[in-house]
Structure formats: C-alpha cells, structure tokens
GROMACS .gro file of C-alpha atoms in nm:
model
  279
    1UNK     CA    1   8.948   5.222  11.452
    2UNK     CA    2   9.310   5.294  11.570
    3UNK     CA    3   9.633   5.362  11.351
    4UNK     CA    4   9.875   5.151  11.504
    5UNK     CA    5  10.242   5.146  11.408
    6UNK     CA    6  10.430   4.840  11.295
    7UNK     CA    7  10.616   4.632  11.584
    8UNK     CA    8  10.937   4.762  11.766
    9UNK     CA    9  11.282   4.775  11.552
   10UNK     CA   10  11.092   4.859  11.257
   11UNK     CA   11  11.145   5.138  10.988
   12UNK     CA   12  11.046   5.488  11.101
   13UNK     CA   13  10.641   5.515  11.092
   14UNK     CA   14  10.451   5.682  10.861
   15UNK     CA   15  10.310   5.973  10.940
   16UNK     CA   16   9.912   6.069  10.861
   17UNK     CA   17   9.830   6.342  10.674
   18UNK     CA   18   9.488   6.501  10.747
   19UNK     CA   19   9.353   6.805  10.548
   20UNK     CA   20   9.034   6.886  10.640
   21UNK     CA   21   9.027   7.206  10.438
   22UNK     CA   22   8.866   7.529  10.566
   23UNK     CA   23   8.644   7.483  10.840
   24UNK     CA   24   8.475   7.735  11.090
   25UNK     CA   25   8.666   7.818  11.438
   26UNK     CA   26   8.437   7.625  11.613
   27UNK     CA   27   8.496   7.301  11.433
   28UNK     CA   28   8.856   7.367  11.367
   29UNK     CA   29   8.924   7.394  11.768
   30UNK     CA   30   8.761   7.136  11.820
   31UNK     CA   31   8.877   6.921  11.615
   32UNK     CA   32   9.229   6.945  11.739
   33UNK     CA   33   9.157   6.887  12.074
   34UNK     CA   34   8.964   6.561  11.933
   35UNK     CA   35   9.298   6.477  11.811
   36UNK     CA   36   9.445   6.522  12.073
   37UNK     CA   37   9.216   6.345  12.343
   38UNK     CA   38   9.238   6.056  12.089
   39UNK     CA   39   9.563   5.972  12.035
   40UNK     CA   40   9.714   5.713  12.232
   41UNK     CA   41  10.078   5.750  12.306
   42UNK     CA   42  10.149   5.410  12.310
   43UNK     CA   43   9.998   5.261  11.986
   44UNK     CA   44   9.853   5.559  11.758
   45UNK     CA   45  10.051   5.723  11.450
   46UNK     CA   46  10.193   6.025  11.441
   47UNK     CA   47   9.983   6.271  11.251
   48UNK     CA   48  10.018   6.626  11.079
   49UNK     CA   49   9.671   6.824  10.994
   50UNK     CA   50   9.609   7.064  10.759
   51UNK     CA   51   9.315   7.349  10.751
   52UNK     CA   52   9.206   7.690  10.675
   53UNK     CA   53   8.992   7.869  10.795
   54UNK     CA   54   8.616   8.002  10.639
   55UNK     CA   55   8.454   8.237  10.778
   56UNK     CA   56   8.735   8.392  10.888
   57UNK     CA   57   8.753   8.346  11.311
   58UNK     CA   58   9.018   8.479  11.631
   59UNK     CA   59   9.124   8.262  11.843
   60UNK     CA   60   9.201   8.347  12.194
   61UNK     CA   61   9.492   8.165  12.442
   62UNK     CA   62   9.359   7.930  12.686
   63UNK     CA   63   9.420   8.208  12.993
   64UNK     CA   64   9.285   8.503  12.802
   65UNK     CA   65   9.042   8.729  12.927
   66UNK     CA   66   8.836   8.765  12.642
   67UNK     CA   67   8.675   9.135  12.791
   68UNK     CA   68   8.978   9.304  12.838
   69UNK     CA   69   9.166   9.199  12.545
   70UNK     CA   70   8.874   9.174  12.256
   71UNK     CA   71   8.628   9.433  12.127
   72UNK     CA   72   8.347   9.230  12.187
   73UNK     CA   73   8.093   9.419  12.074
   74UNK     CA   74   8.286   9.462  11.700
   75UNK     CA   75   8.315   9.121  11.708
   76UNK     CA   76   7.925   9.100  11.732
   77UNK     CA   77   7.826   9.350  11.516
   78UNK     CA   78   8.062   9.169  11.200
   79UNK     CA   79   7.938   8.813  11.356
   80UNK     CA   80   8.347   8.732  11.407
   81UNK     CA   81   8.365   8.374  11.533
   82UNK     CA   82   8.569   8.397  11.868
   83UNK     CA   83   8.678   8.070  12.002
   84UNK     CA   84   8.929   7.966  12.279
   85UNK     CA   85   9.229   7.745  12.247
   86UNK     CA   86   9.392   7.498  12.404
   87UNK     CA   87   9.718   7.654  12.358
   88UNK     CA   88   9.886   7.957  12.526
   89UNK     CA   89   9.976   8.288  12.376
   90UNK     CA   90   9.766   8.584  12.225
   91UNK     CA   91   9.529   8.646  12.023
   92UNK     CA   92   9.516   8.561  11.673
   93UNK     CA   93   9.309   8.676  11.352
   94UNK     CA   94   9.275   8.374  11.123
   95UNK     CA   95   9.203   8.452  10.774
   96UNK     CA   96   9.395   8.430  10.472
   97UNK     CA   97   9.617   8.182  10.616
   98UNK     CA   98   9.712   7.794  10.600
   99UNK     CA   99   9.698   7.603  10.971
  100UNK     CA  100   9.893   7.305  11.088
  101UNK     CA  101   9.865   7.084  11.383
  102UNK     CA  102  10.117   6.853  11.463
  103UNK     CA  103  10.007   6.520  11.755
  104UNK     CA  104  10.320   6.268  11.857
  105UNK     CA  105  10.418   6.129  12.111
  106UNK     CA  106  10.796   6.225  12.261
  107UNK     CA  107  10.900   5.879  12.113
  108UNK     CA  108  10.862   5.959  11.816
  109UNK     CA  109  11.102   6.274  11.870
  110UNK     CA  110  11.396   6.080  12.000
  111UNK     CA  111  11.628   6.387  11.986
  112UNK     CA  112  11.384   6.590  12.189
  113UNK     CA  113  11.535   6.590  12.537
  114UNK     CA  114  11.373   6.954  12.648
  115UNK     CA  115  11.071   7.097  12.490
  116UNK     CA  116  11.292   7.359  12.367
  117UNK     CA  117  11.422   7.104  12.191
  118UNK     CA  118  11.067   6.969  12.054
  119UNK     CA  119  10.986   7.336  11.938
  120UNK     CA  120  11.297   7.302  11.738
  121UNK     CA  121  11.257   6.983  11.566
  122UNK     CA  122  10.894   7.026  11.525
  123UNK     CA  123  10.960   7.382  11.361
  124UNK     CA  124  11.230   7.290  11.115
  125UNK     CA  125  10.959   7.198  10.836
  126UNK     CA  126  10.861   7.529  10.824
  127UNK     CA  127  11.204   7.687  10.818
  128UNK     CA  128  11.318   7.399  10.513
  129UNK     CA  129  10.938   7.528  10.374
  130UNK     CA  130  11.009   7.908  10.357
  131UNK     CA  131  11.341   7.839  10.266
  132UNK     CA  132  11.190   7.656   9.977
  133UNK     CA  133  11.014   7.955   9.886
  134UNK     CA  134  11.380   8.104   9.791
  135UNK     CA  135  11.258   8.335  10.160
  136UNK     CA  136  11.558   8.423  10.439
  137UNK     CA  137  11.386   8.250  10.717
  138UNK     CA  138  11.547   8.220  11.066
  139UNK     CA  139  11.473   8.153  11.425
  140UNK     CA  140  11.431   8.469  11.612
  141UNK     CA  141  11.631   8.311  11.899
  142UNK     CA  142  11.945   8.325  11.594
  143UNK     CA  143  11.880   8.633  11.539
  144UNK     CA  144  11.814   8.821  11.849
  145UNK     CA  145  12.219   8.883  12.088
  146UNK     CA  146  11.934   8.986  12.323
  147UNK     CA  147  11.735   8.685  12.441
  148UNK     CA  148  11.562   8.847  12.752
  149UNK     CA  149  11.381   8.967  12.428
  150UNK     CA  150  11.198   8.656  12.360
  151UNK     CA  151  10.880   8.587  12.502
  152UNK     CA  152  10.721   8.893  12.661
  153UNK     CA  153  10.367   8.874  12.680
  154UNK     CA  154  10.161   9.088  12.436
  155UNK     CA  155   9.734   9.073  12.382
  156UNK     CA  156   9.805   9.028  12.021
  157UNK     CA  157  10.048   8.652  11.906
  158UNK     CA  158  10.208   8.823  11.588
  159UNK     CA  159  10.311   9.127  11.779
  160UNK     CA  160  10.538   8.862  12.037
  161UNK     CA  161  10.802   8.722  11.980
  162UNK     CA  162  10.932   8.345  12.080
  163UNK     CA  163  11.261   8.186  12.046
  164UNK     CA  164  11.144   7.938  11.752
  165UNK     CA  165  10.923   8.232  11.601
  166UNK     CA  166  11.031   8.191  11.204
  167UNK     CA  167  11.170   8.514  11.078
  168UNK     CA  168  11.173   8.632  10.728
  169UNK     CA  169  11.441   8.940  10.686
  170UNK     CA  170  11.339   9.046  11.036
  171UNK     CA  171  10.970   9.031  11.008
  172UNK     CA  172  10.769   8.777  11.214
  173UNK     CA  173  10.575   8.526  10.977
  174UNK     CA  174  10.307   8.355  11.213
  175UNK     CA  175  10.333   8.124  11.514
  176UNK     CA  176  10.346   7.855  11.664
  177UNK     CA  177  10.256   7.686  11.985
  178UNK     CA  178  10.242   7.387  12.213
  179UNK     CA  179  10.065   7.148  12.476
  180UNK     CA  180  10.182   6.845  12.610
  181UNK     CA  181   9.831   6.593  12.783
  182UNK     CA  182   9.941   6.265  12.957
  183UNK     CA  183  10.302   6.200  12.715
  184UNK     CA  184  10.092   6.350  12.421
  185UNK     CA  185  10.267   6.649  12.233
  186UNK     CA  186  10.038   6.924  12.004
  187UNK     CA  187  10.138   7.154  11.865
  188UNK     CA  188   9.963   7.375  11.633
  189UNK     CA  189  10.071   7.712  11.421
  190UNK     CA  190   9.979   7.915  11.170
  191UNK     CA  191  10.151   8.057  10.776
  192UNK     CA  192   9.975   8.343  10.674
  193UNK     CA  193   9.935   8.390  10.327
  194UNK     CA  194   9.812   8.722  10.268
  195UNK     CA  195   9.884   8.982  10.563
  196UNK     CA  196   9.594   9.061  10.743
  197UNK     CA  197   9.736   9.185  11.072
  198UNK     CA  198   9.602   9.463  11.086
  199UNK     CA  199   9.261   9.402  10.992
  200UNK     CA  200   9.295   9.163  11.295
  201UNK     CA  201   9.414   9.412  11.552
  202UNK     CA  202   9.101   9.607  11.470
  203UNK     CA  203   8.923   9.362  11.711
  204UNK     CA  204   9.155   9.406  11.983
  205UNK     CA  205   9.046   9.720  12.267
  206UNK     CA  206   9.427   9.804  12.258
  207UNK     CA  207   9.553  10.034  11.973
  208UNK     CA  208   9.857   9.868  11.837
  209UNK     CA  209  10.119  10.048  11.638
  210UNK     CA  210  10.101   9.976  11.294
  211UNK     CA  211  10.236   9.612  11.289
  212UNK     CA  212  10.320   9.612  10.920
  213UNK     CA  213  10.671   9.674  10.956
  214UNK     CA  214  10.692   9.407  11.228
  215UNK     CA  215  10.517   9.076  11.074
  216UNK     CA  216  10.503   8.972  10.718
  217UNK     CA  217  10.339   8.706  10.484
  218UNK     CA  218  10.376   8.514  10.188
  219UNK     CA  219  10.251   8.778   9.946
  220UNK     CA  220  10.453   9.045  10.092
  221UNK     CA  221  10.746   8.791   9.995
  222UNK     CA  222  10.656   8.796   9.610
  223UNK     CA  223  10.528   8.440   9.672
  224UNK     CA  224  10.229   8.341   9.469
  225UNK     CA  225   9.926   8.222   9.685
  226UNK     CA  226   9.822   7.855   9.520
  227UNK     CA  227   9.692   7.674   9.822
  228UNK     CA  228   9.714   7.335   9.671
  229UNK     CA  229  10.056   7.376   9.561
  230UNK     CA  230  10.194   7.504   9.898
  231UNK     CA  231  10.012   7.281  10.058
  232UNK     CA  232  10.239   6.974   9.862
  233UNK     CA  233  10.528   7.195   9.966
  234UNK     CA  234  10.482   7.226  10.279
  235UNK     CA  235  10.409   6.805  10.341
  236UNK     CA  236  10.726   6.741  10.118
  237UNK     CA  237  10.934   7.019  10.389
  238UNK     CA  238  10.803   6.779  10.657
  239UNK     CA  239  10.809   6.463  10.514
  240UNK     CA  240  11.238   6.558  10.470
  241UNK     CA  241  11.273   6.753  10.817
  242UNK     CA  242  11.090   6.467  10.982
  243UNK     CA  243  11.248   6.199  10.781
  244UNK     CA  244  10.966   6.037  10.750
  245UNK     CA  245  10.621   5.940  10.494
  246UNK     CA  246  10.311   6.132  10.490
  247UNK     CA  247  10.017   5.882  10.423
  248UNK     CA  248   9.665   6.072  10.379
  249UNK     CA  249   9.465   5.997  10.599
  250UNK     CA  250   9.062   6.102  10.698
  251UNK     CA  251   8.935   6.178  11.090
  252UNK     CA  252   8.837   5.857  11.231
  253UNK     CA  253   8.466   5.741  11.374
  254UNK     CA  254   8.565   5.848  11.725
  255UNK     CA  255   8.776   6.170  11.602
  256UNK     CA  256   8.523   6.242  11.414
  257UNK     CA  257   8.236   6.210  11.691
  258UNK     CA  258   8.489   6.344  11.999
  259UNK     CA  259   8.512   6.672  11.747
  260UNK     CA  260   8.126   6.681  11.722
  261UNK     CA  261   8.057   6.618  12.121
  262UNK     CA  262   8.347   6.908  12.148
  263UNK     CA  263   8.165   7.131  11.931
  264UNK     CA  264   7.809   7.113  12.134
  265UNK     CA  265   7.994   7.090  12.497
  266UNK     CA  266   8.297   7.383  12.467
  267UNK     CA  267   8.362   7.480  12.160
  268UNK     CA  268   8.011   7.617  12.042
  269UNK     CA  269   7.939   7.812  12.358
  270UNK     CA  270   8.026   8.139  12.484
  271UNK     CA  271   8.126   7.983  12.878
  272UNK     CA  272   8.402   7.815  12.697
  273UNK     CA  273   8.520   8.112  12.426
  274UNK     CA  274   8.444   8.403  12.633
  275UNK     CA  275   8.548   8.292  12.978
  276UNK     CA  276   8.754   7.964  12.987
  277UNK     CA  277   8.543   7.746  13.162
  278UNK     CA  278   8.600   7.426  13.120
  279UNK     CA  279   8.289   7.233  13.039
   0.00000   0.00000   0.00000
C-alpha cells in the first residue's frame, strides 16, 4: 500500500501523522529507518511520527564507539536498552521525553536550498511549539556572536550545541538531527519533558559537570506534563509552520514488516548497537 499525493499543480499535500506511542529502543530505531527505507521520493506523502519511549533506552550516533563512550557494564547490570542510530551526534538518554521523526522529500521543502536551510524549516514547529508554551525559545545560532561555538563534538548530545539547537532562556531543550538516503530527508529529535540529564550521564565513562544549569525541560519551565495535550500542540505548531494538514495515519504492511525484519537483522543485536556493523 503506498500514500501517494494528488497530481502536479495541486493544493499542498497532506501530511501523515503517525503516533505509535511508547515503544522500546529497539522497535523505535527501527522503525524509523523502516520509514525511511520505505518512502519513495517520488510518489509517497510526507509524514511526521510521534513516540515515547518505555522502558526507558540510550541511543548512540551512528559513528560512536559504544566502549569508550558508555558504561557498559551499568548499562547491564540496570538492563538499559542501548541501541544505535542512524543519525549522527552523541549520546542520548531517552526517558521522560516525547520523540518526533520527520521523512520528506526536498520537494516538499521548496525553500530549502542548503540543508542548513532544511534544519531551519524543519525546526520552526518546535520553536512556534515552545513558544506556544508562553517559553523564550531561540536558535542557539541567534543567540551565540560566537559561532565557531556551534557544533563541537561532545560524548553526551544535550551537552553540544548546534546552530538550530532550540534554546529556552539559555538552556538547551533537546535535539535534533538529520540524514538524507537517495533524495530522502529524516530527521528525527527529541522534547524532553521531565529533565533527566543527569540520570543519563550516569551511563556515560566520562564525568560530566553537572549539566543542570546547561539543558532544561518542560517541567523546569512550569509547563504541565499532559502527553495527549502536547502532543495536539505540538501537530497544530506543525501543521501552521509547515502550512500544511496532518491526516493520522497507521505504519503500513511493508513499514510495518521492514520495522520487524530491522528489529531481528540490526536493531536487536549487539554487532549493530555495540559496534556499528552494518548487517
């Protein structure tokens, strides 16, 4: 089954709208990268995901070394999920938080001429969504006069900052990050809801300084945590940035069976998590 859009010259598509709840790192990874593989540049919909995460899981960046950044053996002993993404950056400690992952094609971003420019566009939801929240967001590109800055690499995502990085009164508030397969954009990112950095750094062998002062969340903002209702929020902040429609929308037969096959091949074994190989 494939989502095709109406013919050429007609109104803007619609977008889909997946929420596939919590899931467990495993299934989460790999369904994105189902998603992905999937989507045809040519014919398929534009589509916006929503998840959580349960248990709670870390992620790792595709060109991690998961030895000399992780604690492995803490990870063990608490049975920590550790999985391996298909995006960049550093690790991250999902729990507590609402996901999004975001498939198009460049057409369907016609003011994207860089992929600066995508990370813009494809950000500005979030910026209209915290905004929303009565929360000072901003770029940290706006508000850094010293851009060499931006993107040093550090073990640990939230302790990094990127030029599209949201920033709420100077504090980081998740991340964000993106792949582009064969004229395929994803991009995924994370809005923490409660503030669990720290608990999350605990799993790292590096000490990091207290990050508290350095990345925040929607509690620390005064912002009650109702899932459902930030969740219709955060799809109306899109559906305006995007100037489009969100229609819901479920995995299809072949996302839904590309996600399983991902599961047993890559994202369910330690060759894939622990050491990048891919399967």
């Amino acid at each position: 089954m494939h989502h095709r859009e109406s013919g050429k010259g007609a109104s803007p598509v619609n977008w889909r709208l997946i929420d596939t709840g919590p899931l467990p790192g495993p299934e989460n990874m790999a369904v994105d990268e189902a998603l992905l593989t999937c989507f045809n540049p040519d014919s398929s919909v534009p589509l916006l995901r929503l998840y959580g995460w349960q248990p709670p899981a870390l992620s790792l960046g595709r060109f991690q070394d998961a030895a000399a950044v992780l604690d492995l053996y803490r990870c063990r002993a608490d049975q920590l999920q550790v999985v391996r993404r298909i995006t960049g950056g550093g690790a991250i400690y999902h729990a507590e938080e609402l996901t999004y992952a975001i498939v198009c094609s460049p057409h369907h971003l016609p003011h994207a001429a860089t992929v600066k420019d995508s990370f813009r566009i494809l950000t500005a939801f979030l910026l209209r969504f915290y905004r929303g929240l009565g929360l000072n967001a901003a770029y940290a590109v706006d508000l850094t006069p010293d851009s060499s800055r931006l993107g040093e690499r550090t073990p640990f995502c939230f302790a990094g900052k990127e030029s599209f990085d949201i920033m709420l009164d100077g504090r980081k508030i998740g991340g964000n990050a993106q792949r582009r397969l064969k004229n395929v954009i994803f991009q995924h990112g994370s809005i923490p809801l409660r503030n669990m950095v720290n608990e999350g750094v605990t799993y790292l062998k590096e000490s990091h300084a207290d990050l508290n002062d350095a990345v925040t969340a929607l509690a620390d903002n005064g912002v009650a945590v109702r899932e459902d209702e930030l969740k219709e929020s955060l799809s109306k902040a899109f559906s305006t940035a995007m100037t489009t429609e969100l229609a819901p929308s479920v995995l299809t037969e072949e996302e839904r069976e590309t996600a399983d096959n991902l599961i047993c091949s890559r994202y369910g074994v330690d060759a894939w998590n622990l050491f990048g190989e891919a399967l």
